[in-house]
N, CA, C and O atoms as a CHARMM CRD file, in Angstrom:
* protein
*
  224
    1    1 MET  N    -81.65300 -66.91800 158.86100 PROA 1      0.00000
    2    1 MET  CA   -81.78400 -67.04100 157.42500 PROA 1      0.00000
    3    1 MET  C    -82.07000 -65.64800 156.86000 PROA 1      0.00000
    4    1 MET  O    -83.05100 -65.01100 157.24600 PROA 1      0.00000
    5    2 PRO  N    -81.21700 -65.17400 155.94800 PROA 2      0.00000
    6    2 PRO  CA   -81.41700 -63.81400 155.41800 PROA 2      0.00000
    7    2 PRO  C    -82.63100 -63.74200 154.49800 PROA 2      0.00000
    8    2 PRO  O    -82.92200 -64.67700 153.75200 PROA 2      0.00000
    9    3 LEU  N    -83.32300 -62.62700 154.56800 PROA 3      0.00000
   10    3 LEU  CA   -84.48500 -62.40800 153.72000 PROA 3      0.00000
   11    3 LEU  C    -84.04400 -61.75900 152.41200 PROA 3      0.00000
   12    3 LEU  O    -83.08000 -60.99300 152.39900 PROA 3      0.00000
   13    4 PRO  N    -84.73700 -62.05400 151.31400 PROA 4      0.00000
   14    4 PRO  CA   -84.36100 -61.42900 150.04300 PROA 4      0.00000
   15    4 PRO  C    -84.63800 -59.93700 150.06000 PROA 4      0.00000
   16    4 PRO  O    -85.56300 -59.46400 150.72100 PROA 4      0.00000
   17    5 ALA  N    -83.81700 -59.20700 149.31900 PROA 5      0.00000
   18    5 ALA  CA   -83.99300 -57.75900 149.26000 PROA 5      0.00000
   19    5 ALA  C    -85.26700 -57.42900 148.49300 PROA 5      0.00000
   20    5 ALA  O    -85.56100 -58.04400 147.46700 PROA 5      0.00000
   21    6 VAL  N    -86.01600 -56.46000 148.99500 PROA 6      0.00000
   22    6 VAL  CA   -87.26900 -56.07500 148.36400 PROA 6      0.00000
   23    6 VAL  C    -87.17600 -54.60100 147.98900 PROA 6      0.00000
   24    6 VAL  O    -86.81700 -53.76100 148.81400 PROA 6      0.00000
   25    7 ASN  N    -87.50200 -54.29900 146.74100 PROA 7      0.00000
   26    7 ASN  CA   -87.53800 -52.90500 146.32200 PROA 7      0.00000
   27    7 ASN  C    -88.72500 -52.21800 146.96600 PROA 7      0.00000
   28    7 ASN  O    -89.65900 -52.87400 147.42800 PROA 7      0.00000
   29    8 SER  N    -88.68700 -50.91600 146.99700 PROA 8      0.00000
   30    8 SER  CA   -89.74200 -50.15700 147.66400 PROA 8      0.00000
   31    8 SER  C    -90.97300 -49.99400 146.76800 PROA 8      0.00000
   32    8 SER  O    -91.45000 -48.87800 146.56600 PROA 8      0.00000
   33    9 GLY  N    -91.47800 -51.08600 146.24000 PROA 9      0.00000
   34    9 GLY  CA   -92.72500 -51.06300 145.49600 PROA 9      0.00000
   35    9 GLY  C    -92.65200 -50.53200 144.08600 PROA 9      0.00000
   36    9 GLY  O    -93.69300 -50.36600 143.45100 PROA 9      0.00000
   37   10 SER  N    -91.46700 -50.25800 143.56500 PROA 10     0.00000
   38   10 SER  CA   -91.39100 -49.67800 142.22000 PROA 10     0.00000
   39   10 SER  C    -91.67000 -50.72200 141.14200 PROA 10     0.00000
   40   10 SER  O    -92.15900 -50.37500 140.06700 PROA 10     0.00000
   41   11 GLY  N    -91.37100 -51.98700 141.40700 PROA 11     0.00000
   42   11 GLY  CA   -91.63600 -53.04000 140.43200 PROA 11     0.00000
   43   11 GLY  C    -90.63000 -53.11300 139.29900 PROA 11     0.00000
   44   11 GLY  O    -90.81700 -53.90000 138.37100 PROA 11     0.00000
   45   12 ARG  N    -89.57600 -52.32500 139.34300 PROA 12     0.00000
   46   12 ARG  CA   -88.57300 -52.33700 138.28300 PROA 12     0.00000
   47   12 ARG  C    -87.49800 -53.37200 138.58700 PROA 12     0.00000
   48   12 ARG  O    -87.27900 -53.74700 139.73800 PROA 12     0.00000
   49   13 LEU  N    -86.83800 -53.82300 137.53300 PROA 13     0.00000
   50   13 LEU  CA   -85.73900 -54.76700 137.70500 PROA 13     0.00000
   51   13 LEU  C    -84.47500 -54.01000 138.08800 PROA 13     0.00000
   52   13 LEU  O    -84.22300 -52.90500 137.60800 PROA 13     0.00000
   53   14 SER  N    -83.69100 -54.62500 138.95700 PROA 14     0.00000
   54   14 SER  CA   -82.42300 -54.00400 139.33000 PROA 14     0.00000
   55   14 SER  C    -81.41900 -54.19200 138.19400 PROA 14     0.00000
   56   14 SER  O    -81.61900 -55.02300 137.30700 PROA 14     0.00000
   57   15 ARG  N    -80.35800 -53.42700 138.22800 PROA 15     0.00000
   58   15 ARG  CA   -79.32100 -53.51100 137.19400 PROA 15     0.00000
   59   15 ARG  C    -78.71900 -54.91000 137.14800 PROA 15     0.00000
   60   15 ARG  O    -78.40800 -55.41700 136.07100 PROA 15     0.00000
   61   16 ARG  N    -78.55600 -55.53300 138.30700 PROA 16     0.00000
   62   16 ARG  CA   -77.99600 -56.88300 138.36200 PROA 16     0.00000
   63   16 ARG  C    -78.88300 -57.88600 137.63400 PROA 16     0.00000
   64   16 ARG  O    -78.38700 -58.74600 136.90700 PROA 16     0.00000
   65   17 HSD  N    -80.20300 -57.77400 137.83000 PROA 17     0.00000
   66   17 HSD  CA   -81.12000 -58.69300 137.17100 PROA 17     0.00000
   67   17 HSD  C    -81.14700 -58.46400 135.65900 PROA 17     0.00000
   68   17 HSD  O    -81.25000 -59.41700 134.88700 PROA 17     0.00000
   69   18 VAL  N    -81.05800 -57.22300 135.24700 PROA 18     0.00000
   70   18 VAL  CA   -81.02400 -56.92800 133.81200 PROA 18     0.00000
   71   18 VAL  C    -79.76900 -57.51200 133.18400 PROA 18     0.00000
   72   18 VAL  O    -79.83000 -58.07100 132.08900 PROA 18     0.00000
   73   19 LEU  N    -78.62700 -57.39100 133.86500 PROA 19     0.00000
   74   19 LEU  CA   -77.39000 -57.96300 133.34100 PROA 19     0.00000
   75   19 LEU  C    -77.46700 -59.48900 133.26200 PROA 19     0.00000
   76   19 LEU  O    -76.96600 -60.08800 132.31100 PROA 19     0.00000
   77   20 MET  N    -78.09200 -60.11300 134.25700 PROA 20     0.00000
   78   20 MET  CA   -78.24100 -61.57500 134.22800 PROA 20     0.00000
   79   20 MET  C    -79.15200 -61.99900 133.07300 PROA 20     0.00000
   80   20 MET  O    -78.88600 -63.00600 132.41800 PROA 20     0.00000
   81   21 LEU  N    -80.20700 -61.25200 132.82000 PROA 21     0.00000
   82   21 LEU  CA   -81.09500 -61.57200 131.69700 PROA 21     0.00000
   83   21 LEU  C    -80.38100 -61.39500 130.36100 PROA 21     0.00000
   84   21 LEU  O    -80.56700 -62.19500 129.44400 PROA 21     0.00000
   85   22 MET  N    -79.56400 -60.34800 130.25000 PROA 22     0.00000
   86   22 MET  CA   -78.80100 -60.13800 129.01600 PROA 22     0.00000
   87   22 MET  C    -77.79900 -61.26500 128.78700 PROA 22     0.00000
   88   22 MET  O    -77.61700 -61.71500 127.65600 PROA 22     0.00000
   89   23 LEU  N    -77.15100 -61.72000 129.85600 PROA 23     0.00000
   90   23 LEU  CA   -76.20400 -62.82600 129.74500 PROA 23     0.00000
   91   23 LEU  C    -76.92000 -64.10900 129.32400 PROA 23     0.00000
   92   23 LEU  O    -76.42100 -64.84900 128.47700 PROA 23     0.00000
   93   24 ALA  N    -78.08400 -64.37200 129.91200 PROA 24     0.00000
   94   24 ALA  CA   -78.85000 -65.56900 129.54900 PROA 24     0.00000
   95   24 ALA  C    -79.27300 -65.51200 128.08300 PROA 24     0.00000
   96   24 ALA  O    -79.23200 -66.52500 127.38600 PROA 24     0.00000
   97   25 LEU  N    -79.67600 -64.34400 127.61700 PROA 25     0.00000
   98   25 LEU  CA   -80.07300 -64.19900 126.22100 PROA 25     0.00000
   99   25 LEU  C    -78.88200 -64.41300 125.29500 PROA 25     0.00000
  100   25 LEU  O    -79.01000 -65.05100 124.25000 PROA 25     0.00000
  101   26 GLU  N    -77.72200 -63.87700 125.67900 PROA 26     0.00000
  102   26 GLU  CA   -76.52500 -64.05900 124.86500 PROA 26     0.00000
  103   26 GLU  C    -76.13200 -65.53200 124.77300 PROA 26     0.00000
  104   26 GLU  O    -75.75200 -66.00700 123.70300 PROA 26     0.00000
  105   27 ILE  N    -76.22000 -66.25200 125.88600 PROA 27     0.00000
  106   27 ILE  CA   -75.89900 -67.68000 125.89000 PROA 27     0.00000
  107   27 ILE  C    -76.88800 -68.44900 125.01900 PROA 27     0.00000
  108   27 ILE  O    -76.49400 -69.36200 124.29200 PROA 27     0.00000
  109   28 LEU  N    -78.15400 -68.09100 125.08700 PROA 28     0.00000
  110   28 LEU  CA   -79.17600 -68.74500 124.27400 PROA 28     0.00000
  111   28 LEU  C    -78.92800 -68.52100 122.78700 PROA 28     0.00000
  112   28 LEU  O    -79.02100 -69.45900 121.99500 PROA 28     0.00000
  113   29 VAL  N    -78.61500 -67.29300 122.40300 PROA 29     0.00000
  114   29 VAL  CA   -78.36200 -66.97800 120.99200 PROA 29     0.00000
  115   29 VAL  C    -77.09500 -67.68000 120.50800 PROA 29     0.00000
  116   29 VAL  O    -77.08900 -68.26800 119.42700 PROA 29     0.00000
  117   30 ALA  N    -76.02600 -67.62400 121.29800 PROA 30     0.00000
  118   30 ALA  CA   -74.76400 -68.26500 120.89100 PROA 30     0.00000
  119   30 ALA  C    -74.93100 -69.77800 120.79900 PROA 30     0.00000
  120   30 ALA  O    -74.38100 -70.40400 119.89300 PROA 30     0.00000
  121   31 GLY  N    -75.68100 -70.37100 121.71900 PROA 31     0.00000
  122   31 GLY  CA   -75.92000 -71.81600 121.67400 PROA 31     0.00000
  123   31 GLY  C    -76.73200 -72.22400 120.46600 PROA 31     0.00000
  124   31 GLY  O    -76.46100 -73.25600 119.85100 PROA 31     0.00000
  125   32 THR  N    -77.72900 -71.42100 120.11900 PROA 32     0.00000
  126   32 THR  CA   -78.54600 -71.71400 118.93600 PROA 32     0.00000
  127   32 THR  C    -77.71000 -71.59200 117.67300 PROA 32     0.00000
  128   32 THR  O    -77.83000 -72.41400 116.76400 PROA 32     0.00000
  129   33 TYR  N    -76.86400 -70.57200 117.61300 PROA 33     0.00000
  130   33 TYR  CA   -76.02200 -70.36500 116.43800 PROA 33     0.00000
  131   33 TYR  C    -75.02100 -71.50800 116.25400 PROA 33     0.00000
  132   33 TYR  O    -74.77300 -71.93800 115.12700 PROA 33     0.00000
  133   34 ASN  N    -74.44900 -72.00000 117.35100 PROA 34     0.00000
  134   34 ASN  CA   -73.41300 -73.03700 117.26300 PROA 34     0.00000
  135   34 ASN  C    -73.95400 -74.45300 117.36700 PROA 34     0.00000
  136   34 ASN  O    -73.16900 -75.40100 117.34900 PROA 34     0.00000
  137   35 ALA  N    -75.26300 -74.63300 117.47500 PROA 35     0.00000
  138   35 ALA  CA   -75.82800 -75.97100 117.68900 PROA 35     0.00000
  139   35 ALA  C    -75.54900 -76.90900 116.52200 PROA 35     0.00000
  140   35 ALA  O    -75.25900 -78.08700 116.73100 PROA 35     0.00000
  141   36 ASP  N    -75.63200 -76.40500 115.30500 PROA 36     0.00000
  142   36 ASP  CA   -75.42100 -77.28600 114.15700 PROA 36     0.00000
  143   36 ASP  C    -73.95600 -77.36600 113.74200 PROA 36     0.00000
  144   36 ASP  O    -73.63500 -78.03900 112.76300 PROA 36     0.00000
  145   37 ARG  N    -73.07800 -76.70500 114.45200 PROA 37     0.00000
  146   37 ARG  CA   -71.66000 -76.71200 114.11200 PROA 37     0.00000
  147   37 ARG  C    -70.87300 -77.75700 114.90200 PROA 37     0.00000
  148   37 ARG  O    -69.65200 -77.84400 114.76600 PROA 37     0.00000
  149   38 TYR  N    -71.56800 -78.56100 115.73800 PROA 38     0.00000
  150   38 TYR  CA   -70.88800 -79.55000 116.57600 PROA 38     0.00000
  151   38 TYR  C    -70.29900 -80.65700 115.70800 PROA 38     0.00000
  152   38 TYR  O    -70.97900 -81.19500 114.83500 PROA 38     0.00000
  153   39 ARG  N    -69.05400 -80.99100 115.94500 PROA 39     0.00000
  154   39 ARG  CA   -68.40100 -82.10300 115.25300 PROA 39     0.00000
  155   39 ARG  C    -67.85400 -83.05200 116.30800 PROA 39     0.00000
  156   39 ARG  O    -67.15700 -82.64500 117.23800 PROA 39     0.00000
  157   40 ARG  N    -68.18600 -84.32200 116.14200 PROA 40     0.00000
  158   40 ARG  CA   -67.66600 -85.30700 117.08500 PROA 40     0.00000
  159   40 ARG  C    -66.16300 -85.46000 116.90300 PROA 40     0.00000
  160   40 ARG  O    -65.66600 -85.41300 115.77800 PROA 40     0.00000
  161   41 PRO  N    -65.43300 -85.64400 118.01000 PROA 41     0.00000
  162   41 PRO  CA   -63.98300 -85.81800 117.88200 PROA 41     0.00000
  163   41 PRO  C    -63.64300 -87.12600 117.17600 PROA 41     0.00000
  164   41 PRO  O    -64.33400 -88.12900 117.35100 PROA 41     0.00000
  165   42 GLY  N    -62.60900 -87.11100 116.40300 PROA 42     0.00000
  166   42 GLY  CA   -62.16700 -88.30800 115.69000 PROA 42     0.00000
  167   42 GLY  C    -61.55000 -87.92400 114.36800 PROA 42     0.00000
  168   42 GLY  O    -61.66100 -86.78100 113.92500 PROA 42     0.00000
  169   43 ILE  N    -60.91100 -88.86900 113.75200 PROA 43     0.00000
  170   43 ILE  CA   -60.30300 -88.65500 112.44600 PROA 43     0.00000
  171   43 ILE  C    -61.21900 -89.29300 111.41800 PROA 43     0.00000
  172   43 ILE  O    -61.48800 -90.49300 111.48300 PROA 43     0.00000
  173   44 SER  N    -61.69200 -88.51200 110.48500 PROA 44     0.00000
  174   44 SER  CA   -62.61000 -89.06400 109.48400 PROA 44     0.00000
  175   44 SER  C    -61.83000 -89.84000 108.44100 PROA 44     0.00000
  176   44 SER  O    -60.89000 -89.33000 107.83100 PROA 44     0.00000
  177   45 VAL  N    -62.24300 -91.09000 108.24800 PROA 45     0.00000
  178   45 VAL  CA   -61.62000 -91.96700 107.26600 PROA 45     0.00000
  179   45 VAL  C    -62.41500 -91.92200 105.96900 PROA 45     0.00000
  180   45 VAL  O    -61.84600 -91.92000 104.87700 PROA 45     0.00000
  181   46 ASP  N    -63.72200 -91.88500 106.10000 PROA 46     0.00000
  182   46 ASP  CA   -64.58900 -91.87000 104.93200 PROA 46     0.00000
  183   46 ASP  C    -65.76200 -90.94600 105.22600 PROA 46     0.00000
  184   46 ASP  O    -66.33300 -90.99700 106.31500 PROA 46     0.00000
  185   47 MET  N    -66.12400 -90.11000 104.27400 PROA 47     0.00000
  186   47 MET  CA   -67.24300 -89.19500 104.44400 PROA 47     0.00000
  187   47 MET  C    -68.41500 -89.73400 103.62100 PROA 47     0.00000
  188   47 MET  O    -68.42400 -89.58200 102.40000 PROA 47     0.00000
  189   48 PRO  N    -69.40000 -90.35600 104.26500 PROA 48     0.00000
  190   48 PRO  CA   -70.56400 -90.85200 103.52500 PROA 48     0.00000
  191   48 PRO  C    -71.42200 -89.69500 103.00100 PROA 48     0.00000
  192   48 PRO  O    -71.21400 -88.53500 103.35700 PROA 48     0.00000
  193   49 VAL  N    -72.37700 -90.03800 102.15800 PROA 49     0.00000
  194   49 VAL  CA   -73.23900 -89.04700 101.56000 PROA 49     0.00000
  195   49 VAL  C    -74.15700 -88.42900 102.60200 PROA 49     0.00000
  196   49 VAL  O    -74.50200 -87.25300 102.48500 PROA 49     0.00000
  197   50 THR  N    -74.56400 -89.18300 103.61600 PROA 50     0.00000
  198   50 THR  CA   -75.47700 -88.68700 104.64500 PROA 50     0.00000
  199   50 THR  C    -74.77000 -87.65500 105.49600 PROA 50     0.00000
  200   50 THR  O    -73.71300 -87.92200 106.06800 PROA 50     0.00000
  201   51 ARG  N    -75.36100 -86.47000 105.57800 PROA 51     0.00000
  202   51 ARG  CA   -74.74400 -85.36900 106.32300 PROA 51     0.00000
  203   51 ARG  C    -74.72500 -85.70500 107.82300 PROA 51     0.00000
  204   51 ARG  O    -75.72200 -86.18000 108.36700 PROA 51     0.00000
  205   52 GLY  N    -73.60600 -85.46000 108.47400 PROA 52     0.00000
  206   52 GLY  CA   -73.48100 -85.70100 109.90200 PROA 52     0.00000
  207   52 GLY  C    -72.94800 -87.08100 110.24700 PROA 52     0.00000
  208   52 GLY  O    -72.62200 -87.33800 111.40600 PROA 52     0.00000
  209   53 HSD  N    -72.84900 -87.97900 109.26600 PROA 53     0.00000
  210   53 HSD  CA   -72.32200 -89.32200 109.51900 PROA 53     0.00000
  211   53 HSD  C    -70.86700 -89.36100 109.10600 PROA 53     0.00000
  212   53 HSD  O    -70.50700 -88.89100 108.02700 PROA 53     0.00000
  213   54 VAL  N    -70.03000 -89.92200 109.96500 PROA 54     0.00000
  214   54 VAL  CA   -68.60100 -90.03400 109.68100 PROA 54     0.00000
  215   54 VAL  C    -68.15000 -91.43600 110.08800 PROA 54     0.00000
  216   54 VAL  O    -68.51600 -91.92500 111.15700 PROA 54     0.00000
  217   55 ILE  N    -67.37600 -92.06300 109.25300 PROA 55     0.00000
  218   55 ILE  CA   -66.78600 -93.36100 109.59000 PROA 55     0.00000
  219   55 ILE  C    -65.38900 -93.08700 110.11400 PROA 55     0.00000
  220   55 ILE  O    -64.54500 -92.52800 109.41300 PROA 55     0.00000
  221   56 VAL  N    -65.15400 -93.49300 111.37100 PROA 56     0.00000
  222   56 VAL  CA   -63.85700 -93.23800 111.98700 PROA 56     0.00000
  223   56 VAL  C    -63.14500 -94.52700 112.27700 PROA 56     0.00000
  224   56 VAL  O    -62.03100 -94.51300 112.79900 PROA 56     0.00000
């Protein structure tokens, strides 16, 4: 079983870990931005007054 790589006591993050953290942050921001933009699939027949409700 391989052992995880250990830095020589510097305590700094490797470039790979920094890139993974940046990617996770980007996904979090993009998901938050697009969370209220979700539309259920279907053809809307009538748009009621209540926001987010669609009669299909």
